[in-house]
Structures are given as structure tokens and as C-alpha cells.
Coordinates of C-alpha atoms (C1' of nucleotides) in Angstrom, one line a residue:
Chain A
X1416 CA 0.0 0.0 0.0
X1417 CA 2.5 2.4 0.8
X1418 CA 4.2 2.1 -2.5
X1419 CA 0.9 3.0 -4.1
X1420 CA 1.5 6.7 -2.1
X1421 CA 3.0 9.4 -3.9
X1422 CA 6.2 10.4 -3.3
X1423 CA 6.7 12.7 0.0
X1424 CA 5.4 16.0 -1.5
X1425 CA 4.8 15.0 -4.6
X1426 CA 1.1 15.5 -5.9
X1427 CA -1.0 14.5 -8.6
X1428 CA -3.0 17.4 -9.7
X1429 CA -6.2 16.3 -10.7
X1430 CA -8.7 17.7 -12.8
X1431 CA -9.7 20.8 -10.9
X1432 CA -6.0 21.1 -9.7
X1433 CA -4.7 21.1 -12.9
X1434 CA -7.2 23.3 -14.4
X1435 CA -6.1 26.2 -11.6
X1436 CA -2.3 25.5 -12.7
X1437 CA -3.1 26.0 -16.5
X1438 CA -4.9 29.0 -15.5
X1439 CA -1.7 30.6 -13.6
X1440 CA 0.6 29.2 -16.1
X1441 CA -1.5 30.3 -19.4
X1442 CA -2.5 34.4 -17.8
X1443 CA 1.6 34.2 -16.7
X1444 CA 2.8 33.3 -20.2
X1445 CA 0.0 35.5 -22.2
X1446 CA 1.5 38.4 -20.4
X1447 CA 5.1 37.6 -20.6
X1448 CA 4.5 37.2 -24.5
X1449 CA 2.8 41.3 -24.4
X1450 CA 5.9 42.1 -23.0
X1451 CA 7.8 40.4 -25.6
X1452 CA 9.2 37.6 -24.2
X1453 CA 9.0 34.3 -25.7
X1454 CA 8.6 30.5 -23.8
X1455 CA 11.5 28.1 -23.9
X1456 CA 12.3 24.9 -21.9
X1457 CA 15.4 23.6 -20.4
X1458 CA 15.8 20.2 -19.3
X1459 CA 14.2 19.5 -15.5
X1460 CA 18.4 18.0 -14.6
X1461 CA 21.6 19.7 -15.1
X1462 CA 24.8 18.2 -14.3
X1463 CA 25.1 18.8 -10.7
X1464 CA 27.9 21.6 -10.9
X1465 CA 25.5 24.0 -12.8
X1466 CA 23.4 24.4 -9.7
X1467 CA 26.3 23.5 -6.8
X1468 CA 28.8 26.8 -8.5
X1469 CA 25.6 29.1 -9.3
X1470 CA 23.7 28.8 -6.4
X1471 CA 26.6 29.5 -3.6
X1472 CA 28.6 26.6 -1.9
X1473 CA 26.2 27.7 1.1
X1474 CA 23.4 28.1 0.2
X1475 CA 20.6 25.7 1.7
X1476 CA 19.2 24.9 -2.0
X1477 CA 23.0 23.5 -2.6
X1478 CA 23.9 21.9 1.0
X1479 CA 20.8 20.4 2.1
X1480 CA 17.9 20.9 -0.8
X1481 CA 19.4 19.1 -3.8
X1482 CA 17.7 15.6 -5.4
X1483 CA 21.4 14.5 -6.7
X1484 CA 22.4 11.4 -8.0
X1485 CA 25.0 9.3 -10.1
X1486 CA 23.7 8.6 -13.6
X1487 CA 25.3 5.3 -14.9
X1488 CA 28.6 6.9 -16.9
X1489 CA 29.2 8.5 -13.1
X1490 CA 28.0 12.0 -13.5
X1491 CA 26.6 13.7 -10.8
X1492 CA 23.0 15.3 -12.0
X1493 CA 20.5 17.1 -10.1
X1494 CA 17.0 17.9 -10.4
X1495 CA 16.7 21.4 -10.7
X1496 CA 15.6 23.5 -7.9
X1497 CA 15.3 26.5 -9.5
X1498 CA 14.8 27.8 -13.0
X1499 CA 17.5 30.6 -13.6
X1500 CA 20.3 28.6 -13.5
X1501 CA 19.5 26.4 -16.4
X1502 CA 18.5 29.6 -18.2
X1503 CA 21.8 30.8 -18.1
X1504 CA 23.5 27.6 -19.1
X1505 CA 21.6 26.8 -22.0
X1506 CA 22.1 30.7 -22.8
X1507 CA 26.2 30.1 -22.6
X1508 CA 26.1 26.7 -24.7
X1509 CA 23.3 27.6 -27.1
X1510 CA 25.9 30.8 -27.8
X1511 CA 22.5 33.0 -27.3
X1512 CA 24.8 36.2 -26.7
X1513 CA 24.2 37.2 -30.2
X1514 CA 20.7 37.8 -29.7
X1515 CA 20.9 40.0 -27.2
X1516 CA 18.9 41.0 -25.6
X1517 CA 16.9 38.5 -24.8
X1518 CA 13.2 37.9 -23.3
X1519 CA 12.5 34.4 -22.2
X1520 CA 9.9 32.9 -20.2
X1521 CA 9.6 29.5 -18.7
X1522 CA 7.8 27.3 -16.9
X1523 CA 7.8 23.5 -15.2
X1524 CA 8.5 21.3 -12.4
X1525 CA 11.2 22.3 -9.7
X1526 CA 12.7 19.9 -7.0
X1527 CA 14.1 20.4 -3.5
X1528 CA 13.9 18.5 -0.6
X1529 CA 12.5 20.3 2.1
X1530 CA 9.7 19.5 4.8
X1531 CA 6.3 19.9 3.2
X1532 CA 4.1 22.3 4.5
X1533 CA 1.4 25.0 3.4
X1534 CA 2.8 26.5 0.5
X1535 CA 5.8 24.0 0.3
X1536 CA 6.1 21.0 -1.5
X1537 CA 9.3 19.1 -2.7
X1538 CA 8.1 18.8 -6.5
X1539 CA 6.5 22.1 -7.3
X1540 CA 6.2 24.5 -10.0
X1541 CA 6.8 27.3 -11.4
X1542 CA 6.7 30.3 -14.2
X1543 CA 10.2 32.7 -14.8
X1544 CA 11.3 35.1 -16.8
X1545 CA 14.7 36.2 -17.3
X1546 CA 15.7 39.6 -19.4
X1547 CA 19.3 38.9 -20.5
X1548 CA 21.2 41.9 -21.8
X1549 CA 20.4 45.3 -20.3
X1550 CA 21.9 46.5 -17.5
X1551 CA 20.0 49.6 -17.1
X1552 CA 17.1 50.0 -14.1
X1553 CA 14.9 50.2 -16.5
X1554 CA 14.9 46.4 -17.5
X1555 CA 14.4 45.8 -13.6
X1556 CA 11.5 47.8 -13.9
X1557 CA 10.0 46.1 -17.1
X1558 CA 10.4 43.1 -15.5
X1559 CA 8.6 44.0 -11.8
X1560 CA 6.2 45.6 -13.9
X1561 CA 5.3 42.2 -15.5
X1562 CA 5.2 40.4 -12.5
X1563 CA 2.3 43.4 -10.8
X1564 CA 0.6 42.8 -14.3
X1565 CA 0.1 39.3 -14.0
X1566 CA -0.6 39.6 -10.7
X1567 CA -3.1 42.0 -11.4
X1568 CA -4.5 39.8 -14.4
X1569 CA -4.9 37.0 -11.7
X1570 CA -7.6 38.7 -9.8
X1571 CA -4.7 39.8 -7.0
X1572 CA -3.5 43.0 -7.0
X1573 CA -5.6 43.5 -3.7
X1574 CA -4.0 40.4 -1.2
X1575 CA -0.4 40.9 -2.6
X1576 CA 2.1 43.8 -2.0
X1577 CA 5.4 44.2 -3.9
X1578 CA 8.4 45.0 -1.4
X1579 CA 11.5 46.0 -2.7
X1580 CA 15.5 46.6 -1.7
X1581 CA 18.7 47.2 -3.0
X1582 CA 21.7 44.8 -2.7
X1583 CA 23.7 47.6 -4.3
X1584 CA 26.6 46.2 -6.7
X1585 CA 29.9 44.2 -5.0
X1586 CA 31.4 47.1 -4.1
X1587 CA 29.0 48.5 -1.6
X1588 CA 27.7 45.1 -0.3
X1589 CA 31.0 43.9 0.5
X1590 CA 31.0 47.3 2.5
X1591 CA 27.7 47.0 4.0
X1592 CA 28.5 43.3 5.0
X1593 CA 31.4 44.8 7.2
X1594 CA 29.9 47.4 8.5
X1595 CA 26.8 44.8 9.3
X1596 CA 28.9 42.1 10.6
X1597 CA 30.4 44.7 12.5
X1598 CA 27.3 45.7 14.3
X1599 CA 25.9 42.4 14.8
X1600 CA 28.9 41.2 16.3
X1601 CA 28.7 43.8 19.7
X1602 CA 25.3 41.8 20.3
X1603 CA 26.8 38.5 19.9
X1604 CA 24.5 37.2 23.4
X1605 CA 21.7 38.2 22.0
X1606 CA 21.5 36.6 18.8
X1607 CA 19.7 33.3 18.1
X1608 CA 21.4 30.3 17.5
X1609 CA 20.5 30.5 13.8
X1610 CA 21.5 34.0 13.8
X1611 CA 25.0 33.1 14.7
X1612 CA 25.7 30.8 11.9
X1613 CA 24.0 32.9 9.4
X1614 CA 26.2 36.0 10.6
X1615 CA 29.0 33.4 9.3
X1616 CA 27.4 32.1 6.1
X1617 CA 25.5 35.0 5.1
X1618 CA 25.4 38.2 7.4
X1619 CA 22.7 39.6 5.5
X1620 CA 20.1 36.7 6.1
X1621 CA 20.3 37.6 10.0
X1622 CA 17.9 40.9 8.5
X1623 CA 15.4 39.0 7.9
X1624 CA 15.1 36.5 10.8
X1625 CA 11.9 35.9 12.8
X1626 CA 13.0 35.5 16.2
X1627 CA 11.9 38.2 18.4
X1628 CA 15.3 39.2 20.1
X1629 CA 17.1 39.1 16.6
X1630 CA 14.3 41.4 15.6
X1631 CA 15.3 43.8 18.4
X1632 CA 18.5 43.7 17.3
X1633 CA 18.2 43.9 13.6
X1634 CA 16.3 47.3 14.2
X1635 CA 19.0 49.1 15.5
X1636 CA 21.6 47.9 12.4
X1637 CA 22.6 49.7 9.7
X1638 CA 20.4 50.0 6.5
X1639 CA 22.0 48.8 3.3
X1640 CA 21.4 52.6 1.8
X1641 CA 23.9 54.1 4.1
X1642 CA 26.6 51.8 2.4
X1643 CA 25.6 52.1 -1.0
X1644 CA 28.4 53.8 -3.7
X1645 CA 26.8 56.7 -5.6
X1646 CA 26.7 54.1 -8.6
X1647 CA 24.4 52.0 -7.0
X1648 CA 22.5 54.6 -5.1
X1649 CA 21.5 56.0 -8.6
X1650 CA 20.6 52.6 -10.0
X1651 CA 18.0 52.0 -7.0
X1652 CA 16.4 55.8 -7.5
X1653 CA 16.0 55.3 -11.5
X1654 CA 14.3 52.3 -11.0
X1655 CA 12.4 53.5 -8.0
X1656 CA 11.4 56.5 -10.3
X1657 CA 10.6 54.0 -13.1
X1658 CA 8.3 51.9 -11.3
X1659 CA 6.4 55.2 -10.0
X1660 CA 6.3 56.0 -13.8
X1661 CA 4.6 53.1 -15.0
X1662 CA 2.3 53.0 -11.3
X1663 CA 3.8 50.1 -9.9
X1664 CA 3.2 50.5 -5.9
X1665 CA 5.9 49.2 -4.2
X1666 CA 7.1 49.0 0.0
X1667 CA 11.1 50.0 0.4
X1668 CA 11.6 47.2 2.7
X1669 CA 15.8 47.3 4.0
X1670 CA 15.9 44.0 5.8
X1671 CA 14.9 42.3 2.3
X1672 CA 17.9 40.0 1.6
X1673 CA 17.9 37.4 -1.4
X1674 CA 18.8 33.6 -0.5
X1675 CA 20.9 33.1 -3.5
X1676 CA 24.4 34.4 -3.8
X1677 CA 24.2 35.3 -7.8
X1678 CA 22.1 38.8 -6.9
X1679 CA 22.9 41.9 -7.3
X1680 CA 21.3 45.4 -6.7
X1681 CA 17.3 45.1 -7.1
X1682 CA 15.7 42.3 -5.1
X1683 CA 12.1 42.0 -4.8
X1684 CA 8.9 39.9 -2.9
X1685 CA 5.5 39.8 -4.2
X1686 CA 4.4 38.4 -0.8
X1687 CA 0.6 37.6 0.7
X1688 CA -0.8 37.5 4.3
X1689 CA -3.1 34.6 3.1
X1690 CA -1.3 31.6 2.5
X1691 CA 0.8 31.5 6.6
X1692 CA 4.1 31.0 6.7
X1693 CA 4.8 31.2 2.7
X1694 CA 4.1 34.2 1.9
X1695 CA 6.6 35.0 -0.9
X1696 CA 4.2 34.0 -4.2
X1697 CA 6.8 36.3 -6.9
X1698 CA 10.5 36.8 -6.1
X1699 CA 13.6 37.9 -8.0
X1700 CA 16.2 40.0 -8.9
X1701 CA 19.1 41.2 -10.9
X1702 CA 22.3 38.8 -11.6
X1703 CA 24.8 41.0 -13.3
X1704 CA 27.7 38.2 -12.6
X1705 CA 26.1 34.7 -12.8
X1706 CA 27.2 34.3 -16.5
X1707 CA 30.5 34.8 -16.2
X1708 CA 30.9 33.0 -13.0
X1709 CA 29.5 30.1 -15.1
X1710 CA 32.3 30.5 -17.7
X1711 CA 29.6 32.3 -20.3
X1712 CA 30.5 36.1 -21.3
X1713 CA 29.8 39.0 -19.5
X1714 CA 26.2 39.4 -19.4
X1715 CA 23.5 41.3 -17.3
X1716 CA 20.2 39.5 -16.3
X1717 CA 17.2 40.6 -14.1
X1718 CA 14.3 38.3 -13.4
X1719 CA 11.7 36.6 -11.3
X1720 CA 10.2 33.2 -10.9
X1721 CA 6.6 32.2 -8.9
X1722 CA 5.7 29.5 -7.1
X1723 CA 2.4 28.0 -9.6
X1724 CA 0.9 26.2 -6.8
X1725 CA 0.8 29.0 -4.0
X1726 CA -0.6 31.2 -6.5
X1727 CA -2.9 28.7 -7.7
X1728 CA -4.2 28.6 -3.8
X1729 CA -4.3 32.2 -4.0
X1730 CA -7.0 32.3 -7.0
X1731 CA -10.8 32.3 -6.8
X1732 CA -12.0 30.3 -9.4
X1733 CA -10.3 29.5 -12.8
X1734 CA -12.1 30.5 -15.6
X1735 CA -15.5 27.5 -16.2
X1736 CA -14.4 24.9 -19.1
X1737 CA -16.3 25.4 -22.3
X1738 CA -20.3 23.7 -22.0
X1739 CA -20.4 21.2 -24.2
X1740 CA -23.1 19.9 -26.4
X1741 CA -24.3 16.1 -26.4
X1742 CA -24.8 14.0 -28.5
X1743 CA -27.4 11.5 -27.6
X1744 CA -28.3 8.4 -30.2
X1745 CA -30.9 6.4 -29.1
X1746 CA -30.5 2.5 -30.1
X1747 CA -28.0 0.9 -32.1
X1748 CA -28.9 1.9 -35.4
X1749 CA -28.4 5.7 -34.7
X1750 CA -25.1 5.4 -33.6
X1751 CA -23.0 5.9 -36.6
X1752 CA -25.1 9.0 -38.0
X1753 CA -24.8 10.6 -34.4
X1754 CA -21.0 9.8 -34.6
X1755 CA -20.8 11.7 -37.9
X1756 CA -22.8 14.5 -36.7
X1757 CA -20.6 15.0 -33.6
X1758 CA -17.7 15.4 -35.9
X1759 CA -19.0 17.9 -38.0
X1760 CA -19.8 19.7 -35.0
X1761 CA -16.5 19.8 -33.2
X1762 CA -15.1 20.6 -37.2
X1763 CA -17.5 23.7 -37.0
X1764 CA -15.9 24.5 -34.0
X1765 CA -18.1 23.5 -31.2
X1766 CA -17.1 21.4 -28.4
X1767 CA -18.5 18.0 -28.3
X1768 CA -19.5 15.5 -25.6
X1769 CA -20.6 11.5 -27.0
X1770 CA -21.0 9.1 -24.7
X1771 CA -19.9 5.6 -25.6
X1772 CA -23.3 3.5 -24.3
X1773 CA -26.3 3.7 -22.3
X1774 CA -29.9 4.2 -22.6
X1775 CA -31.3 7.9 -23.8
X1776 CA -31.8 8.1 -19.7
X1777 CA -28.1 7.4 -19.1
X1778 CA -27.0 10.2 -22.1
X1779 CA -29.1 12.4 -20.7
X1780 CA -28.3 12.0 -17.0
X1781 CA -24.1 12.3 -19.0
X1782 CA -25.3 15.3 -20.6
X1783 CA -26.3 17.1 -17.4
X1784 CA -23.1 15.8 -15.8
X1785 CA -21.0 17.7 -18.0
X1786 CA -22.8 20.6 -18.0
X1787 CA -24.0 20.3 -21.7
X1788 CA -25.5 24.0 -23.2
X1789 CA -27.6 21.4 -25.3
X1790 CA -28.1 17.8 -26.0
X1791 CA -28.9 16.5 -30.2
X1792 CA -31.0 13.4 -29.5
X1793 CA -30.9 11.5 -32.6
X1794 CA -33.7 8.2 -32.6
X1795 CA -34.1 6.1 -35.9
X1796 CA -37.5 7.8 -36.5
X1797 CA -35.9 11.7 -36.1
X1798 CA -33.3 9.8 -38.8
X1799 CA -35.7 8.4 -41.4
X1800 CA -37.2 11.5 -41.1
X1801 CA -33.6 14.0 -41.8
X1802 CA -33.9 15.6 -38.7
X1803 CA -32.5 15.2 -34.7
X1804 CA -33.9 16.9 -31.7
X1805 CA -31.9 19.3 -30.3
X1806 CA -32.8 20.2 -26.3
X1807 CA -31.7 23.3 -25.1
X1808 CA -30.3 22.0 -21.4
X1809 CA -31.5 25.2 -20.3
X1810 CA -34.8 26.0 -21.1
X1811 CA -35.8 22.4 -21.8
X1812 CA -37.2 23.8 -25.2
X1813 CA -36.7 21.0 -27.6
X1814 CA -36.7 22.0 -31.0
X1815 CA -36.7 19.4 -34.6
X1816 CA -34.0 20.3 -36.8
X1817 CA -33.3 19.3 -40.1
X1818 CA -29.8 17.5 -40.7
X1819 CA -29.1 19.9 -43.6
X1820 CA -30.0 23.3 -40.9
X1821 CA -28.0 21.8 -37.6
X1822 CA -24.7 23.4 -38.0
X1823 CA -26.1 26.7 -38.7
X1824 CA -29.0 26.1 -35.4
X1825 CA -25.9 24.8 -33.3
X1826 CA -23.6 28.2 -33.9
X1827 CA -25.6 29.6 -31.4
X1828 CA -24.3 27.3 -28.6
X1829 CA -20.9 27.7 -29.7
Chain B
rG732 C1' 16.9 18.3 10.0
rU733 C1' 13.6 19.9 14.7
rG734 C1' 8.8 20.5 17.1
rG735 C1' 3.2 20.3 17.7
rC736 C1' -1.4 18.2 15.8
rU737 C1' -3.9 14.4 12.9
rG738 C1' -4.8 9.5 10.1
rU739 C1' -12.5 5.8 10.3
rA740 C1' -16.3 4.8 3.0
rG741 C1' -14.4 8.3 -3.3
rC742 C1' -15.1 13.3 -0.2
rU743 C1' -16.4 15.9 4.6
rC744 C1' -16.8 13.9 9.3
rA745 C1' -19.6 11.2 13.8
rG746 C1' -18.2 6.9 16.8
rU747 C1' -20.1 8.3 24.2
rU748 C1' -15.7 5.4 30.4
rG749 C1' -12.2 -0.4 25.4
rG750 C1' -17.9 -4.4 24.9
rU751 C1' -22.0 -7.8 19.7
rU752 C1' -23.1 -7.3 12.4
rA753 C1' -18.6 0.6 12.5
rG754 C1' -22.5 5.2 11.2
rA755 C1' -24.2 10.1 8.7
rG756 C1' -24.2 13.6 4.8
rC757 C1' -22.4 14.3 -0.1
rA758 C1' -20.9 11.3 -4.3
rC759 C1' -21.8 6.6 -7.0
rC760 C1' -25.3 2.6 -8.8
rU761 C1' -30.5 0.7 -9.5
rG762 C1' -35.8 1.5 -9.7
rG763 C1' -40.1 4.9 -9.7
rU764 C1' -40.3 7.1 -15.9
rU765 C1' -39.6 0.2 -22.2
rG766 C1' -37.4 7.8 -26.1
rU767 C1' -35.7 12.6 -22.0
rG768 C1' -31.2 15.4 -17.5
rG769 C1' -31.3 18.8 -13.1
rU770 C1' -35.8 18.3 -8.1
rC771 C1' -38.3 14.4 -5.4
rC772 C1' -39.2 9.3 -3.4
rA773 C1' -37.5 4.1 -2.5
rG774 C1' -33.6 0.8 -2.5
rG775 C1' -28.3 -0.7 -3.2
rG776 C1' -22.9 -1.2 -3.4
rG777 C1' -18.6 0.4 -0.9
rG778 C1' -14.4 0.5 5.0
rU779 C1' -9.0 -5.9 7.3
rC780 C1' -10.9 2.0 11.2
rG781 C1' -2.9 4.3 7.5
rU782 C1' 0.5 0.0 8.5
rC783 C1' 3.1 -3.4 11.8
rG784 C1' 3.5 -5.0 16.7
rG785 C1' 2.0 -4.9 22.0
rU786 C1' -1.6 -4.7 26.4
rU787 C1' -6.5 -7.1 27.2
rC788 C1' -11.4 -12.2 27.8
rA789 C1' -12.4 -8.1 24.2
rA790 C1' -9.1 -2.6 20.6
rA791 C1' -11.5 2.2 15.6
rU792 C1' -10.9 3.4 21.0
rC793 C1' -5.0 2.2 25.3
rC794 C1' 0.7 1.8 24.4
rG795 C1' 5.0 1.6 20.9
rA796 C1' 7.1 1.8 16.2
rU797 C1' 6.6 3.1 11.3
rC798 C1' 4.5 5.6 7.0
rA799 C1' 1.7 9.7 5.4
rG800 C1' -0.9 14.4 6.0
rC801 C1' -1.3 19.3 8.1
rC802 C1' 1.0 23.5 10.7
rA803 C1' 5.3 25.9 12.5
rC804 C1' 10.9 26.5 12.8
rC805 C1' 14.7 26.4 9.1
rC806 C1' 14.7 27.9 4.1
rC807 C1' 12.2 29.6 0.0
rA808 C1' 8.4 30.2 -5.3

RNA sequence: GUGGCUGUAGCUCAGUUGGUUAGAGCACCUGGUUGUGGUCCAGGGGGUCGUCGGUUCAAAUCCGAUCAGCCACCCCA
């Protein structure tokens, strides 16, 4: 029995699950393609260096996240955990660099291993964009921008806010980092445990820590602004100023800090109240030197990925399938003229429910059950006579129509 | 990886201090209607009570382990 389980947070998404994922991943990709970008796929595993050199030696994704194994010639793969990476690779061996700049969107299955909960699971999904190429503010804000607008076209611009930072460039985060770790380490006693080994991993992440005494520190600590160089200081206010241009609301929020080491100036949240601990439903960034670290040329990048399934939580109800209309022989001898019939109608353009047996009781009771607009009940006298009944599943108005007039009487459930 | 809560029919859940054949609603199937759905009425199928082990004359009920789910920490979409 318990081989017949899925996989520790895997899930099959059934019908109506699946139908809410489309939705997200069909509004996400219809407004990535008005802003010009275009879909591509990269394969779901990478050899395992890809993610292990991108990602950050220390990351969590890297040391405790990863599905890795040895394939049969030896290689270590891994199931990616994230999208961007793969992005990037398949833009340094595809040689994309001569199509700068480029717009791409994706979507699919990610993998980490981390301890299901609301909003978590170890297979999930979700939709990216990257924007290779400019390095300007204003390809940060184009790409915010598209994140608020499908937000928006989800039906959630009301639960979700979009809060915002600067990591400034190397320069001034290796200077804030001091500074930081400077501060930080005068309250040494007072940190969390956690606190302590992130102040050694990653300084920043102690910013954005929930425990209650690290809060009371952390709001004492210097703000990333006071560090930043002029250079970056003028790259967050053009974007700020871009994203007020175009009506983006936005929360300056300092203690924002980014999990994975390839960012650089603009990180960003899309983050709800409604779904508990997992809030964070958009996220992304800029990563000026991920290329080059991974051997590629110098090449800028901003973008964002979101989580399909917390979003897919998030929204009411995905757009109602199509209504169908049935097609409803009755005996034997009607069946192959009904078949035809149901063909020419789906041809015309209409969407078509025939059942395979059963009585004109059972079609009927089918017809209902898929929420059929109309039902064309077809008997051998209706045939000898050239015509089929046609029921509106409304009204109950049942109406004889000639075989040679049914298309043109069925465009009206179309 | 750590902690808390939970596991009874396809789904949502009852199940009284351990005590006979484990229940309800919804869903499903059949009939009432030999060519007419949704409503209504009547009937029916379906559960080794997550799994394994223990305590007991007796376990869905108590204990242990294990698996899974949920929620939180951690981390992140």
C-alpha cells in the first residue's frame, strides 16, 4: 500500500488542480508574450555543478535541498531546484549572446527537498522570466512591472504587495556586509542560535530572521542605503522612479535580503498574508555576474520566478471549461449518423461531448453531468425523417431540426 | 533536520468510560419514468478504522514503532 502513495510532496494534480495551474501558467505566459518575451524549456536535470557553482557553496538549496544522484557513466546530475540557472547555461552553450537582448519565459516542475508544509512542497512549480542583456534600471523595472501585471490579471492585486531593496553592486555590499557584521557582532549574546551561523554564512540573512530578540536587534543595524556607492545609489532611485512612472506601488523594505548568492542590486517579494508562513508567491532580482561566473561572457540579467501552486491557492476560481453539447443516439442503429454529426460539429468548431453506451436516460443524465449547453438526441424515427432533436439544457425547449439546418441552429451554442 | 497536531467509505466527518453485524451527509449505482437530465421518493454497493506490533477475555478506542498528511521552525516560489 505504501508504494501505491505518492512520493513525500509530490502531488497528482487532478482535474480541478490542474485546471487552476493552467490557468496561472496560461495568464503568466500570455503576459510575458505582451511584454515580448517568448517561452523556452530547459531540461528538468543539469549536471550537478551548474546548480552547486551558481547557487553558492552555502546556500541551503545547494547543502541540504538538492535531489542528486550518479547517472550510470558516473556524473553527478540534479533535479533542478530552481529555473534561472538552467537559463543561463543553456544561454552560454546555445551561444545566445548574439541575440541580445533577450526575453525568455519559462515554466515546469522544480525539486528540493525540504519539509512539506502549506505552500511548500518538494516537486513544485513554477513560471520565470529572465531579461538577458540590459543592465540599465529600467529592464528591472519592465520586469517588476510584468510580475504586478500578472498579478493584477490574476484577480490579485488586492492580497499581494510588492516590497523591494537594493543589494547595491559588490562594491557597496561587500561594505555594508562589514559594516553589518560589525554591528551584529557587539550583540553577539543576544542573537539566536541561527542568527550566529548565518552572521557566518551570510550576514545579511540575520535581517530577515523571525526571532523576536534578533528582531530587536536587527532594528537598531545599519540600513543597506547608508553603504551604497553613488553608482548603486542612482541605480536603485531610477528604478524606484521607473516603477512610480509606469504605477507600480511598491514597499522599500531594507531587511529584504535574497537567498541566493548570484544577486545583485534590485531584489524583490511579491508576498501575501493569506497563504501563513509562505508568503513569498513572486520573487527575483538582478544577476549582473552569474554568467561569467559560469564560464559564459559578461552578461547582465534581471528576473523573477513564482511558485504555480501557491498562487494557484491564492486564486478564486479558474475560468468554467467550455459547455459542451451532447450527443445523444438512441438505439444501435443511430449510432454511426450521431458519430458523424458529432464530428462535424466539433469541425465547426463547437465542443462535443458522446458518450460511448447507455440508454437515452443514461446520455441524458451524462449530458447534465458535463454541463451540456444542449443535447442533439438522434432516434431512428428523427433519422428516417432527416432531422434530430436538439434540447436546449437550459430552457428544456426541444426544437426538430433538419440535418441539412443543424450546423447553422448549433452556432448559437458555440 | 527539529517541534506540535492528525490518520474511520471516493469526499467531509460522527463513533459516548475499550464491549456484539462501524455510522451520517455528499458522491456513486438501481428502480419509480420500455425515447428525455437537473428536483423528489424508494432501494443498493462500498471500510481488514494508515501500516506493523503490543496490552486485554475483548481494541477504531489504550501503548509503541513506522508511514503519510497538516501546521510551524529552518529555508524559500
Amino acid at each position: 500500500m505504501v508504494s501505491l502513495q505518492p512520493v513525500r510532496g509530490t502531488h497528482d494534480l487532478l482535474v480541478d488542480d490542474k485546471r487552476r495551474h493552467v490557468h496561472v501558467e496560461e495568464t503568466a505566459r500570455a503576459i510575458a508574450a505582451r511584454y515580448g518575451f517568448e517561452e523556452i524549456s530547459t531540461p528538468i536535470f543539469e549536471f550537478t555543478e551548474v546548480f552547486a557553482r551558481t547557487l553558492g557553496e552555502t546556500s541551503d538549496i545547494v547543502t541540504k535541498e538538492m535531489y542528486t544522484f550518479d547517472d550510470k557513466s558516473g556524473e553527478s546530475i540534479t533535479l533542478r531546484p530552481e529555473g534561472t540557472a538552467g537559463v543561463a547555461r543553456a544561454f552560454i552553450s546555445g551561444g545566445l549572446q548574439q541575440s541580445l537582448p533577450l526575453k525568455l519565459f519559462y515554466r515546469g516542475p522544480m525539486f528540493r527537498r525540504e519539509r512539506p508544509q502549506k505552500g511548500r512542497q518538494r516537486q513544485f512549480h513554477q513560471v520565470g522570466v529572465e531579461l538577458l542583456g540590459p543592465d540599465k534600471p529600467m529592464a528591472d523595472a519592465e520586469v517588476i512591472a510584468m510580475g504586478a501585471d500578472f498579478l493584477a490579471e490574476l484577480g490579485l492585486a488586492g492580497k499581494i504587495v510588492c516590497e523591494i531593496n537594493t543589494l547595491g553592486d559588490t562594491e557597496s555590499r561587500n561594505a555594508y556586509r562589514d559594516i553589518l557584521v560589525g554591528y551584529f557582532n557587539d550583540f553577539h549574546d543576544r542573537l539566536s542560535e541561527d542568527s550566529l551561523i548565518r552572521l557566518k554564512k551570510n550576514p545579511l540573512r540575520v535581517l530577515d530572521s523571525k526571532d523576536e530578540e534578533d528582531k530587536a536587534v536587527v532594528a537598531g543595524a545599519p540600513t543597506m542605503a547608508d553603504s551604497l556607492n553613488d553608482a548603486s545609489r542612482r541605480f536603485f532611485d531610477d528604478l524606484l522612479a521607473s516603477l512610480e512612472a509606469v504605477g507600480v506601488a511598491y514597499e522599500i523594505n531594507h531587511k529584504l535580503v535574497r537567498g541566493l548568492d548570484y544577486y545583485c542590486h534590485t531584489a524583490f517579494e511579491f508576498t501575501t498574508d493569506a497563504l501563513g508562513a509562505q508568503g513569498t508567491v513572486l520573487a527575483g532580482g538582478r544577476y549582473d555576474g552569474l554568467i561569467k561566473q559560469m564560464g559564459g561572457p559578461p552578461t547582465a540579467g534581471v528576473g523573477w520566478a513564482a511558485g504555480v501552486e501557491r498562487l494557484a491557492m491564492l486564486v478564486d476560481e479558474p475560468p468554467a471549461r467550455p459547455r459542451p453539447v451532447a450527443l445523444v443516439p438512441v438505439g444501435a442503429d443511430t449510432q454511426d449518423k450521431a458519430f458523424t454529426i458529432a464530428f462535424e460539429l466539433r469541425r465547426a468548431g463547437l465542443t462535443v461531448d458522446m458518450g460511448y453506451s447507455g440508454n437515452l436516460k443514461k446520455r441524458m443524465n451524462r449530458a447534465n453531468k458535463v454541463n451540456a449547453v444542449a443535447a442533439v438526441i438522434l432516434g431512428s424515427e428523427e433519422m428516417e425523417r432527416g432531422l434530430a432533436t436538439v434540447r436546449d439544457m437550459e430552457s428544456g425547449e426541444q426544437t426538430e431540426v433538419p440535418f441539412s439546418e443543424l450546423l447553422p441552429h448549433m452556432a448559437r451554442y458555440r
